[in-house]
C-alpha cells in the first residue's frame, strides 16, 4: 500500500516522466548523431554542427529570459494560460524574426552560410523556440508527461 502511494505521488510521477523522457531523448540524439555522421562528410557535418549551435544561440536570445516567468505565471494563474500562449508566441516569433534579420546582416558581412543554410537555421530556431514555449507551459501546469514527449520530438 505504501509503495502504491509513492508511485501515485505527483512528484514521483513527474520525476519519472522527466527521467524517462531524458533517457529517450539522449538515445535518440545518440542514434541521430551516428546516422548523421555516416551520411555527411566531415565538412558537411561541421556546417550542420555550426547551424545547430547558431540556432541554439538564436533560441536563447529570442526567449528573452521568459522561461521562468512563463512557468511561474502559469503555476500561479492557470486560467491565464491561453493569454500566455498567444503573447508568448507573438513575442518569440517577433524576436526571432528580428534576430534572424540581424543574423542575415552578420552573415552577409562576416559569415559564409548559403541561402539554404540560412533558411534552415531560421526554421530550426523558430520551430524549436515554439517547442520550448510549449514545454514551459506544460512545466507550469506540472504535467511532465508532455515535456518529455516534446523533448524527444525535438531531438528526433
mmCIF file of C-alpha atoms in Angstrom:
data_model
loop_
_atom_site.group_PDB
_atom_site.id
_atom_site.type_symbol
_atom_site.label_atom_id
_atom_site.label_comp_id
_atom_site.label_asym_id
_atom_site.label_seq_id
_atom_site.Cartn_x
_atom_site.Cartn_y
_atom_site.Cartn_z
ATOM 1 C CA UNK A 1 0.000 0.000 0.000
ATOM 2 C CA UNK A 2 2.809 2.422 0.870
ATOM 3 C CA UNK A 3 4.588 1.665 -2.419
ATOM 4 C CA UNK A 4 1.387 2.305 -4.344
ATOM 5 C CA UNK A 5 1.018 5.684 -2.603
ATOM 6 C CA UNK A 6 4.599 6.562 -3.528
ATOM 7 C CA UNK A 7 4.013 5.794 -7.217
ATOM 8 C CA UNK A 8 0.734 7.737 -7.182
ATOM 9 C CA UNK A 9 2.516 10.790 -5.784
ATOM 10 C CA UNK A 10 2.527 13.645 -8.304
ATOM 11 C CA UNK A 11 6.193 14.470 -7.673
ATOM 12 C CA UNK A 12 7.283 10.859 -8.224
ATOM 13 C CA UNK A 13 5.210 10.618 -11.414
ATOM 14 C CA UNK A 14 6.586 13.881 -12.781
ATOM 15 C CA UNK A 15 10.149 12.886 -11.878
ATOM 16 C CA UNK A 16 9.635 9.537 -13.627
ATOM 17 C CA UNK A 17 8.299 11.213 -16.761
ATOM 18 C CA UNK A 18 11.208 13.626 -16.887
ATOM 19 C CA UNK A 19 13.746 10.867 -16.276
ATOM 20 C CA UNK A 20 12.306 8.579 -18.944
ATOM 21 C CA UNK A 21 11.962 11.490 -21.361
ATOM 22 C CA UNK A 22 15.577 12.418 -20.802
ATOM 23 C CA UNK A 23 16.760 8.855 -21.384
ATOM 24 C CA UNK A 24 14.716 8.514 -24.585
ATOM 25 C CA UNK A 25 15.875 11.935 -25.743
ATOM 26 C CA UNK A 26 19.539 11.094 -25.169
ATOM 27 C CA UNK A 27 19.187 7.782 -27.005
ATOM 28 C CA UNK A 28 17.506 9.498 -29.947
ATOM 29 C CA UNK A 29 20.303 12.054 -30.065
ATOM 30 C CA UNK A 30 22.909 9.286 -29.984
ATOM 31 C CA UNK A 31 21.321 7.388 -32.879
ATOM 32 C CA UNK A 32 20.781 10.622 -34.797
ATOM 33 C CA UNK A 33 24.420 11.647 -34.466
ATOM 34 C CA UNK A 34 25.576 8.184 -35.537
ATOM 35 C CA UNK A 35 23.313 8.295 -38.597
ATOM 36 C CA UNK A 36 24.275 11.860 -39.492
ATOM 37 C CA UNK A 37 27.999 11.146 -39.257
ATOM 38 C CA UNK A 38 27.581 8.222 -41.665
ATOM 39 C CA UNK A 39 25.643 10.303 -44.196
ATOM 40 C CA UNK A 40 27.535 13.608 -44.070
ATOM 41 C CA UNK A 41 31.128 14.301 -44.979
ATOM 42 C CA UNK A 42 33.307 15.943 -42.305
ATOM 43 C CA UNK A 43 32.826 19.359 -43.934
ATOM 44 C CA UNK A 44 29.056 18.905 -44.115
ATOM 45 C CA UNK A 45 28.939 17.685 -40.508
ATOM 46 C CA UNK A 46 30.859 20.783 -39.463
ATOM 47 C CA UNK A 47 28.297 23.006 -41.183
ATOM 48 C CA UNK A 48 25.463 21.003 -39.585
ATOM 49 C CA UNK A 49 27.020 21.424 -36.126
ATOM 50 C CA UNK A 50 27.576 25.127 -36.746
ATOM 51 C CA UNK A 51 23.944 25.632 -37.769
ATOM 52 C CA UNK A 52 22.707 23.784 -34.661
ATOM 53 C CA UNK A 53 24.982 25.848 -32.392
ATOM 54 C CA UNK A 54 23.914 29.100 -34.040
ATOM 55 C CA UNK A 55 20.263 28.030 -33.833
ATOM 56 C CA UNK A 56 20.578 27.397 -30.102
ATOM 57 C CA UNK A 57 22.128 30.846 -29.708
ATOM 58 C CA UNK A 58 19.208 32.433 -31.570
ATOM 59 C CA UNK A 59 16.716 30.460 -29.447
ATOM 60 C CA UNK A 60 18.366 31.584 -26.225
ATOM 61 C CA UNK A 61 18.277 35.218 -27.300
ATOM 62 C CA UNK A 62 14.671 35.009 -28.528
ATOM 63 C CA UNK A 63 13.447 33.661 -25.194
ATOM 64 C CA UNK A 64 14.427 36.960 -23.557
ATOM 65 C CA UNK A 65 14.692 35.167 -20.211
ATOM 66 C CA UNK A 66 10.965 34.434 -20.223
ATOM 67 C CA UNK A 67 11.160 30.747 -19.254
ATOM 68 C CA UNK A 68 10.895 31.303 -15.502
ATOM 69 C CA UNK A 69 8.249 33.987 -15.915
ATOM 70 C CA UNK A 70 6.058 31.738 -18.084
ATOM 71 C CA UNK A 71 6.337 28.747 -15.761
ATOM 72 C CA UNK A 72 5.711 30.830 -12.628
ATOM 73 C CA UNK A 73 2.787 32.754 -14.170
ATOM 74 C CA UNK A 74 1.030 29.594 -15.294
ATOM 75 C CA UNK A 75 1.641 27.836 -11.978
ATOM 76 C CA UNK A 76 0.117 30.784 -10.106
ATOM 77 C CA UNK A 77 -2.695 31.607 -12.554
ATOM 78 C CA UNK A 78 -3.533 28.586 -14.727
ATOM 79 C CA UNK A 79 -6.580 30.387 -16.125
ATOM 80 C CA UNK A 80 -4.210 32.803 -17.908
ATOM 81 C CA UNK A 81 -2.610 30.009 -19.971
ATOM 82 C CA UNK A 82 -4.307 30.985 -23.219
ATOM 83 C CA UNK A 83 -3.107 34.593 -22.960
ATOM 84 C CA UNK A 84 0.399 33.450 -22.107
ATOM 85 C CA UNK A 85 0.464 31.100 -25.111
ATOM 86 C CA UNK A 86 -0.768 33.786 -27.508
ATOM 87 C CA UNK A 87 1.501 36.510 -26.180
ATOM 88 C CA UNK A 88 4.469 34.146 -25.831
ATOM 89 C CA UNK A 89 4.062 33.009 -29.427
ATOM 90 C CA UNK A 90 3.822 36.591 -30.675
ATOM 91 C CA UNK A 91 6.818 37.699 -28.635
ATOM 92 C CA UNK A 92 9.023 34.777 -29.623
ATOM 93 C CA UNK A 93 8.057 34.998 -33.275
ATOM 94 C CA UNK A 94 8.744 38.726 -33.368
ATOM 95 C CA UNK A 95 12.069 38.468 -31.562
ATOM 96 C CA UNK A 96 13.081 35.501 -33.712
ATOM 97 C CA UNK A 97 12.342 37.434 -36.912
ATOM 98 C CA UNK A 98 14.376 40.408 -35.669
ATOM 99 C CA UNK A 99 17.264 38.180 -34.562
ATOM 100 C CA UNK A 100 17.264 36.229 -37.836
ATOM 101 C CA UNK A 101 17.327 39.514 -39.777
ATOM 102 C CA UNK A 102 20.297 40.648 -37.687
ATOM 103 C CA UNK A 103 21.931 37.293 -38.317
ATOM 104 C CA UNK A 104 21.394 37.745 -42.070
ATOM 105 C CA UNK A 105 23.221 41.059 -41.882
ATOM 106 C CA UNK A 106 26.013 39.452 -39.880
ATOM 107 C CA UNK A 107 26.248 36.583 -42.363
ATOM 108 C CA UNK A 108 26.364 38.962 -45.305
ATOM 109 C CA UNK A 109 29.425 40.769 -43.973
ATOM 110 C CA UNK A 110 31.210 38.182 -41.830
ATOM 111 C CA UNK A 111 29.608 34.772 -42.335
ATOM 112 C CA UNK A 112 29.668 32.226 -45.114
ATOM 113 C CA UNK A 113 26.398 30.302 -44.839
ATOM 114 C CA UNK A 114 24.464 29.827 -48.068
ATOM 115 C CA UNK A 115 20.882 30.978 -48.568
ATOM 116 C CA UNK A 116 19.526 27.450 -47.993
ATOM 117 C CA UNK A 117 21.594 27.049 -44.841
ATOM 118 C CA UNK A 118 20.279 30.371 -43.526
ATOM 119 C CA UNK A 119 16.707 29.273 -44.224
ATOM 120 C CA UNK A 120 17.310 26.004 -42.356
ATOM 121 C CA UNK A 121 18.855 27.922 -39.467
ATOM 122 C CA UNK A 122 15.843 30.252 -39.249
ATOM 123 C CA UNK A 123 13.320 27.416 -39.425
ATOM 124 C CA UNK A 124 15.239 25.358 -36.864
ATOM 125 C CA UNK A 125 15.436 28.278 -34.439
ATOM 126 C CA UNK A 126 11.790 29.328 -34.814
ATOM 127 C CA UNK A 127 10.318 25.839 -34.522
ATOM 128 C CA UNK A 128 12.456 24.921 -31.519
ATOM 129 C CA UNK A 129 11.703 28.227 -29.823
ATOM 130 C CA UNK A 130 7.980 27.478 -30.117
ATOM 131 C CA UNK A 131 8.534 23.912 -28.882
ATOM 132 C CA UNK A 132 10.324 25.301 -25.821
ATOM 133 C CA UNK A 133 7.385 27.640 -25.214
ATOM 134 C CA UNK A 134 5.050 24.631 -25.167
ATOM 135 C CA UNK A 135 7.426 22.809 -22.851
ATOM 136 C CA UNK A 136 7.405 25.755 -20.432
ATOM 137 C CA UNK A 137 3.607 25.860 -20.468
ATOM 138 C CA UNK A 138 3.341 22.203 -19.501
ATOM 139 C CA UNK A 139 6.003 22.664 -16.822
ATOM 140 C CA UNK A 140 3.879 25.482 -15.398
ATOM 141 C CA UNK A 141 0.910 23.130 -15.228
ATOM 142 C CA UNK A 142 3.166 20.486 -13.648
ATOM 143 C CA UNK A 143 2.321 17.958 -16.349
ATOM 144 C CA UNK A 144 5.716 16.473 -17.104
ATOM 145 C CA UNK A 145 4.496 13.780 -19.475
ATOM 146 C CA UNK A 146 4.130 16.242 -22.355
ATOM 147 C CA UNK A 147 7.507 17.996 -21.946
ATOM 148 C CA UNK A 148 9.134 14.563 -22.101
ATOM 149 C CA UNK A 149 7.430 13.896 -25.423
ATOM 150 C CA UNK A 150 8.252 17.386 -26.706
ATOM 151 C CA UNK A 151 11.924 16.997 -25.791
ATOM 152 C CA UNK A 152 12.082 13.630 -27.552
ATOM 153 C CA UNK A 153 10.347 15.124 -30.591
ATOM 154 C CA UNK A 154 12.838 17.980 -30.752
ATOM 155 C CA UNK A 155 15.734 15.540 -30.710
ATOM 156 C CA UNK A 156 14.111 13.300 -33.288
#
